[in-house]
Amino acid sequence: MIVPKEYPSLESPCWNRSKTTPIDRETAWALYRANWKFIYQDDLTAEERALIENLEVEFGNGERLLGTDGPPPGFARMITPEQAAEIPDTDLVLLERRMEAGVLPYRQADGRITFNLVDVLELKKEEDVANAALLEASRLMEGVGEREITPEQAAAILGIDLVLLERRVRAEKLVKHEVDGKVTFSFCGRDGLKRRSRTSSAP
């Protein structure tokens, strides 16, 4: 956790919050990023510069603040569907499914669809975390037959929260079982969480 008052350039953007109350590292990065054009880099202490460098590595996805004028304006980060599909290494059909599912915001004007680069990078980061968790779970479950897991375990495997897990159930993307008020999901070894087939009926 980071105390804004201990870092002069981070203290100023915290005008609407307690400067002595610790904030998490991702919030600190967001504050630096949003207010970078108001920060005088020559005035940064060695300690604060080191903090920003660490936050760049941790949350920047290759983006740097130090030595730059800050993030480009929003319109400069708009990319085409073809460019957006290249980032998560997918195709336009799967990209459209993400749009339809509401997990990838987009803009449509004059018949053209564009995406904010930040949104695409955030989605890729979330999917990478989910895929890594699923692969690790599959590795641990090799050789193990089908077993029932809790909603919390299922959400952890997919790298999402319980709200998004329930949305996937309602969208008929996952099968859940409910017996005596207890909800579980089937984990099937290499196959991961049991998905709902198009011909199956609701439990």
mmCIF file of C-alpha atoms in Angstrom:
data_model
loop_
_atom_site.group_PDB
_atom_site.id
_atom_site.type_symbol
_atom_site.label_atom_id
_atom_site.label_comp_id
_atom_site.label_asym_id
_atom_site.label_seq_id
_atom_site.Cartn_x
_atom_site.Cartn_y
_atom_site.Cartn_z
ATOM 1 C CA MET A 1 0.000 0.000 0.000
ATOM 2 C CA ILE A 2 1.124 3.567 -0.693
ATOM 3 C CA VAL A 3 0.562 6.678 1.432
ATOM 4 C CA PRO A 4 0.128 9.631 -1.008
ATOM 5 C CA LYS A 5 1.487 12.175 1.484
ATOM 6 C CA GLU A 6 4.880 10.439 1.331
ATOM 7 C CA TYR A 7 5.204 11.251 -2.392
ATOM 8 C CA PRO A 8 4.895 14.988 -3.247
ATOM 9 C CA SER A 9 3.681 14.558 -6.835
ATOM 10 C CA LEU A 10 1.118 11.929 -5.840
ATOM 11 C CA GLU A 11 -0.183 14.037 -2.974
ATOM 12 C CA SER A 12 -1.569 16.790 -5.218
ATOM 13 C CA PRO A 13 -4.015 14.620 -7.273
ATOM 14 C CA CYS A 14 -5.458 13.352 -3.988
ATOM 15 C CA TRP A 15 -7.266 16.612 -3.247
ATOM 16 C CA ASN A 16 -10.583 14.763 -2.959
ATOM 17 C CA ARG A 17 -9.359 11.982 -0.676
ATOM 18 C CA SER A 18 -7.321 11.599 2.493
ATOM 19 C CA LYS A 19 -3.639 12.041 1.716
ATOM 20 C CA THR A 20 -2.675 9.976 4.726
ATOM 21 C CA THR A 21 -4.898 6.996 3.948
ATOM 22 C CA PRO A 22 -2.997 4.231 2.113
ATOM 23 C CA ILE A 23 -4.080 3.394 -1.444
ATOM 24 C CA ASP A 24 -3.259 0.290 -3.455
ATOM 25 C CA ARG A 25 -0.536 0.327 -6.099
ATOM 26 C CA GLU A 26 -2.903 0.141 -9.074
ATOM 27 C CA THR A 27 -4.821 3.196 -7.824
ATOM 28 C CA ALA A 28 -1.533 5.064 -7.451
ATOM 29 C CA TRP A 29 -0.630 4.178 -11.046
ATOM 30 C CA ALA A 30 -4.023 5.379 -12.281
ATOM 31 C CA LEU A 31 -3.574 8.708 -10.435
ATOM 32 C CA TYR A 32 -0.102 9.257 -11.834
ATOM 33 C CA ARG A 33 -1.282 8.358 -15.331
ATOM 34 C CA ALA A 34 -4.372 10.583 -15.266
ATOM 35 C CA ASN A 35 -2.485 13.580 -13.890
ATOM 36 C CA TRP A 36 0.894 13.154 -15.556
ATOM 37 C CA LYS A 37 0.679 16.368 -17.575
ATOM 38 C CA PHE A 38 0.497 18.295 -14.298
ATOM 39 C CA ILE A 39 3.575 16.627 -12.800
ATOM 40 C CA TYR A 40 6.990 18.274 -13.088
ATOM 41 C CA GLN A 41 9.358 15.380 -13.675
ATOM 42 C CA ASP A 42 12.429 17.432 -12.725
ATOM 43 C CA ASP A 43 10.989 17.841 -9.221
ATOM 44 C CA LEU A 44 10.519 14.114 -8.583
ATOM 45 C CA THR A 45 12.497 12.748 -5.656
ATOM 46 C CA ALA A 46 14.640 9.678 -6.233
ATOM 47 C CA GLU A 47 12.225 7.651 -4.111
ATOM 48 C CA GLU A 48 9.148 8.764 -6.074
ATOM 49 C CA ARG A 49 10.892 8.211 -9.407
ATOM 50 C CA ALA A 50 11.737 4.653 -8.316
ATOM 51 C CA LEU A 51 8.099 4.118 -7.316
ATOM 52 C CA ILE A 52 6.842 5.276 -10.720
ATOM 53 C CA GLU A 53 9.350 3.051 -12.516
ATOM 54 C CA ASN A 54 8.105 0.055 -10.536
ATOM 55 C CA LEU A 55 4.466 0.939 -11.268
ATOM 56 C CA GLU A 56 5.270 1.232 -14.988
ATOM 57 C CA VAL A 57 6.613 -2.310 -14.968
ATOM 58 C CA GLU A 58 3.726 -3.629 -12.888
ATOM 59 C CA PHE A 59 0.760 -1.956 -14.608
ATOM 60 C CA GLY A 60 2.019 -0.140 -17.703
ATOM 61 C CA ASN A 61 1.841 -2.988 -20.240
ATOM 62 C CA GLY A 62 4.845 -1.394 -21.937
ATOM 63 C CA GLU A 63 3.597 2.168 -21.448
ATOM 64 C CA ARG A 64 6.021 4.618 -19.859
ATOM 65 C CA LEU A 65 5.371 7.908 -18.103
ATOM 66 C CA LEU A 66 8.883 8.965 -17.135
ATOM 67 C CA GLY A 67 10.521 10.867 -19.968
ATOM 68 C CA THR A 68 7.220 11.355 -21.830
ATOM 69 C CA ASP A 69 4.423 13.896 -21.890
ATOM 70 C CA GLY A 70 2.013 11.228 -20.689
ATOM 71 C CA PRO A 71 -0.623 9.082 -22.392
ATOM 72 C CA PRO A 72 -1.815 10.218 -25.818
ATOM 73 C CA PRO A 73 -5.350 11.631 -26.102
ATOM 74 C CA GLY A 74 -8.157 9.139 -26.399
ATOM 75 C CA PHE A 75 -8.745 9.627 -30.122
ATOM 76 C CA ALA A 76 -5.107 8.711 -30.805
ATOM 77 C CA ARG A 77 -5.639 5.293 -29.249
ATOM 78 C CA MET A 78 -8.549 4.211 -31.438
ATOM 79 C CA ILE A 79 -7.764 1.125 -33.521
ATOM 80 C CA THR A 80 -9.530 -0.896 -36.219
ATOM 81 C CA PRO A 81 -11.133 -4.331 -35.711
ATOM 82 C CA GLU A 82 -8.234 -5.915 -37.603
ATOM 83 C CA GLN A 83 -5.709 -4.266 -35.277
ATOM 84 C CA ALA A 84 -7.773 -5.184 -32.214
ATOM 85 C CA ALA A 85 -7.942 -8.853 -33.277
ATOM 86 C CA GLU A 86 -4.146 -9.054 -33.554
ATOM 87 C CA ILE A 87 -3.580 -8.122 -29.892
ATOM 88 C CA PRO A 88 -5.236 -11.196 -28.313
ATOM 89 C CA ASP A 89 -4.242 -13.223 -31.427
ATOM 90 C CA THR A 90 -7.820 -13.961 -32.417
ATOM 91 C CA ASP A 91 -9.996 -13.531 -35.506
ATOM 92 C CA LEU A 92 -12.778 -11.096 -36.359
ATOM 93 C CA VAL A 93 -15.518 -13.654 -35.618
ATOM 94 C CA LEU A 94 -14.310 -14.192 -32.034
ATOM 95 C CA LEU A 95 -13.744 -10.465 -31.673
ATOM 96 C CA GLU A 96 -17.382 -9.871 -32.620
ATOM 97 C CA ARG A 97 -18.489 -12.413 -30.004
ATOM 98 C CA ARG A 98 -16.634 -10.429 -27.352
ATOM 99 C CA MET A 99 -18.446 -7.304 -28.536
ATOM 100 C CA GLU A 100 -21.836 -9.052 -28.424
ATOM 101 C CA ALA A 101 -21.099 -10.356 -24.931
ATOM 102 C CA GLY A 102 -20.421 -6.792 -23.795
ATOM 103 C CA VAL A 103 -16.881 -7.535 -22.611
ATOM 104 C CA LEU A 104 -15.224 -5.360 -25.271
ATOM 105 C CA PRO A 105 -16.503 -1.765 -25.646
ATOM 106 C CA TYR A 106 -16.498 -0.290 -29.146
ATOM 107 C CA ARG A 107 -17.574 2.792 -31.018
ATOM 108 C CA GLN A 108 -19.518 2.906 -34.263
ATOM 109 C CA ALA A 109 -19.713 6.025 -36.406
ATOM 110 C CA ASP A 110 -20.347 6.434 -40.125
ATOM 111 C CA GLY A 111 -20.454 2.666 -40.501
ATOM 112 C CA ARG A 112 -16.968 2.247 -38.996
ATOM 113 C CA ILE A 113 -16.218 0.309 -35.830
ATOM 114 C CA THR A 114 -13.217 1.266 -33.721
ATOM 115 C CA PHE A 115 -11.840 0.205 -30.356
ATOM 116 C CA ASN A 116 -9.912 2.004 -27.667
ATOM 117 C CA LEU A 117 -6.465 0.421 -27.420
ATOM 118 C CA VAL A 118 -6.613 0.571 -23.625
ATOM 119 C CA ASP A 119 -9.860 -1.460 -23.592
ATOM 120 C CA VAL A 120 -8.343 -4.124 -25.852
ATOM 121 C CA LEU A 121 -5.189 -4.354 -23.731
ATOM 122 C CA GLU A 122 -7.271 -4.634 -20.557
ATOM 123 C CA LEU A 123 -9.339 -7.450 -22.075
ATOM 124 C CA LYS A 124 -6.190 -9.280 -23.170
ATOM 125 C CA LYS A 125 -4.766 -8.953 -19.667
ATOM 126 C CA GLU A 126 -7.954 -10.382 -18.125
ATOM 127 C CA GLU A 127 -8.061 -13.262 -20.622
ATOM 128 C CA ASP A 128 -4.378 -14.053 -20.100
ATOM 129 C CA VAL A 129 -4.974 -14.297 -16.344
ATOM 130 C CA ALA A 130 -8.036 -16.498 -16.845
ATOM 131 C CA ASN A 131 -6.264 -18.761 -19.339
ATOM 132 C CA ALA A 132 -3.220 -19.115 -17.092
ATOM 133 C CA ALA A 133 -5.448 -20.055 -14.157
ATOM 134 C CA LEU A 134 -7.341 -22.588 -16.260
ATOM 135 C CA LEU A 135 -4.126 -24.164 -17.548
ATOM 136 C CA GLU A 136 -2.741 -24.431 -14.043
ATOM 137 C CA ALA A 137 -5.973 -25.970 -12.795
ATOM 138 C CA SER A 138 -5.974 -28.438 -15.683
ATOM 139 C CA ARG A 139 -2.388 -29.375 -14.898
ATOM 140 C CA LEU A 140 -3.215 -30.015 -11.267
ATOM 141 C CA MET A 141 -6.290 -32.018 -12.192
ATOM 142 C CA GLU A 142 -4.615 -34.306 -14.758
ATOM 143 C CA GLY A 143 -5.553 -37.880 -14.124
ATOM 144 C CA VAL A 144 -8.407 -36.858 -11.877
ATOM 145 C CA GLY A 145 -11.935 -37.669 -12.951
ATOM 146 C CA GLU A 146 -14.870 -35.314 -12.875
ATOM 147 C CA ARG A 147 -15.317 -33.558 -9.541
ATOM 148 C CA GLU A 148 -17.617 -30.901 -8.172
ATOM 149 C CA ILE A 149 -16.137 -27.531 -7.220
ATOM 150 C CA THR A 150 -17.603 -24.483 -5.487
ATOM 151 C CA PRO A 151 -18.574 -21.236 -7.262
ATOM 152 C CA GLU A 152 -15.571 -19.571 -5.612
ATOM 153 C CA GLN A 153 -13.234 -22.210 -7.039
ATOM 154 C CA ALA A 154 -14.851 -21.936 -10.475
ATOM 155 C CA ALA A 155 -14.472 -18.147 -10.463
ATOM 156 C CA ALA A 156 -10.819 -18.451 -9.447
ATOM 157 C CA ILE A 157 -10.123 -20.896 -12.273
ATOM 158 C CA LEU A 158 -11.690 -18.533 -14.813
ATOM 159 C CA GLY A 159 -10.081 -15.447 -13.273
ATOM 160 C CA ILE A 160 -13.410 -13.671 -12.780
ATOM 161 C CA ASP A 161 -15.642 -12.713 -9.845
ATOM 162 C CA LEU A 162 -18.891 -14.354 -8.736
ATOM 163 C CA VAL A 163 -21.034 -11.749 -10.509
ATOM 164 C CA LEU A 164 -19.437 -12.520 -13.889
ATOM 165 C CA LEU A 165 -19.643 -16.239 -13.137
ATOM 166 C CA GLU A 166 -23.410 -15.952 -12.641
ATOM 167 C CA ARG A 167 -23.691 -13.976 -15.873
ATOM 168 C CA ARG A 168 -22.016 -16.831 -17.730
ATOM 169 C CA VAL A 169 -24.491 -19.247 -16.212
ATOM 170 C CA ARG A 170 -27.434 -17.049 -17.251
ATOM 171 C CA ALA A 171 -25.941 -16.738 -20.738
ATOM 172 C CA GLU A 172 -25.870 -20.573 -20.812
ATOM 173 C CA LYS A 173 -22.095 -20.673 -21.190
ATOM 174 C CA LEU A 174 -21.588 -22.758 -18.041
ATOM 175 C CA VAL A 175 -23.528 -25.565 -16.368
ATOM 176 C CA LYS A 176 -24.209 -25.251 -12.656
ATOM 177 C CA HIS A 177 -25.753 -27.841 -10.366
ATOM 178 C CA GLU A 178 -27.951 -27.007 -7.410
ATOM 179 C CA VAL A 179 -28.887 -29.593 -4.806
ATOM 180 C CA ASP A 180 -30.429 -28.700 -1.442
ATOM 181 C CA GLY A 181 -29.523 -25.057 -2.016
ATOM 182 C CA LYS A 182 -25.837 -25.876 -2.621
ATOM 183 C CA VAL A 183 -24.425 -24.711 -5.960
ATOM 184 C CA THR A 184 -21.507 -26.525 -7.597
ATOM 185 C CA PHE A 185 -19.803 -26.730 -10.988
ATOM 186 C CA SER A 186 -18.262 -29.762 -12.689
ATOM 187 C CA PHE A 187 -14.528 -29.701 -13.322
ATOM 188 C CA CYS A 188 -13.589 -32.339 -15.895
ATOM 189 C CA GLY A 189 -9.819 -32.704 -15.771
ATOM 190 C CA ARG A 190 -8.214 -31.637 -19.045
ATOM 191 C CA ASP A 191 -11.531 -30.279 -20.337
ATOM 192 C CA GLY A 192 -11.801 -27.716 -17.538
ATOM 193 C CA LEU A 193 -15.192 -26.427 -16.450
ATOM 194 C CA LYS A 194 -18.148 -28.129 -18.049
ATOM 195 C CA ARG A 195 -19.719 -25.939 -20.717
ATOM 196 C CA ARG A 196 -23.336 -26.068 -21.779
ATOM 197 C CA SER A 197 -23.822 -27.747 -25.148
ATOM 198 C CA ARG A 198 -26.313 -26.228 -27.532
ATOM 199 C CA THR A 199 -28.526 -29.312 -27.303
ATOM 200 C CA SER A 200 -28.523 -29.680 -23.546
ATOM 201 C CA SER A 201 -31.409 -28.535 -21.420
ATOM 202 C CA ALA A 202 -31.216 -26.324 -18.355
ATOM 203 C CA PRO A 203 -30.568 -28.185 -15.089
#
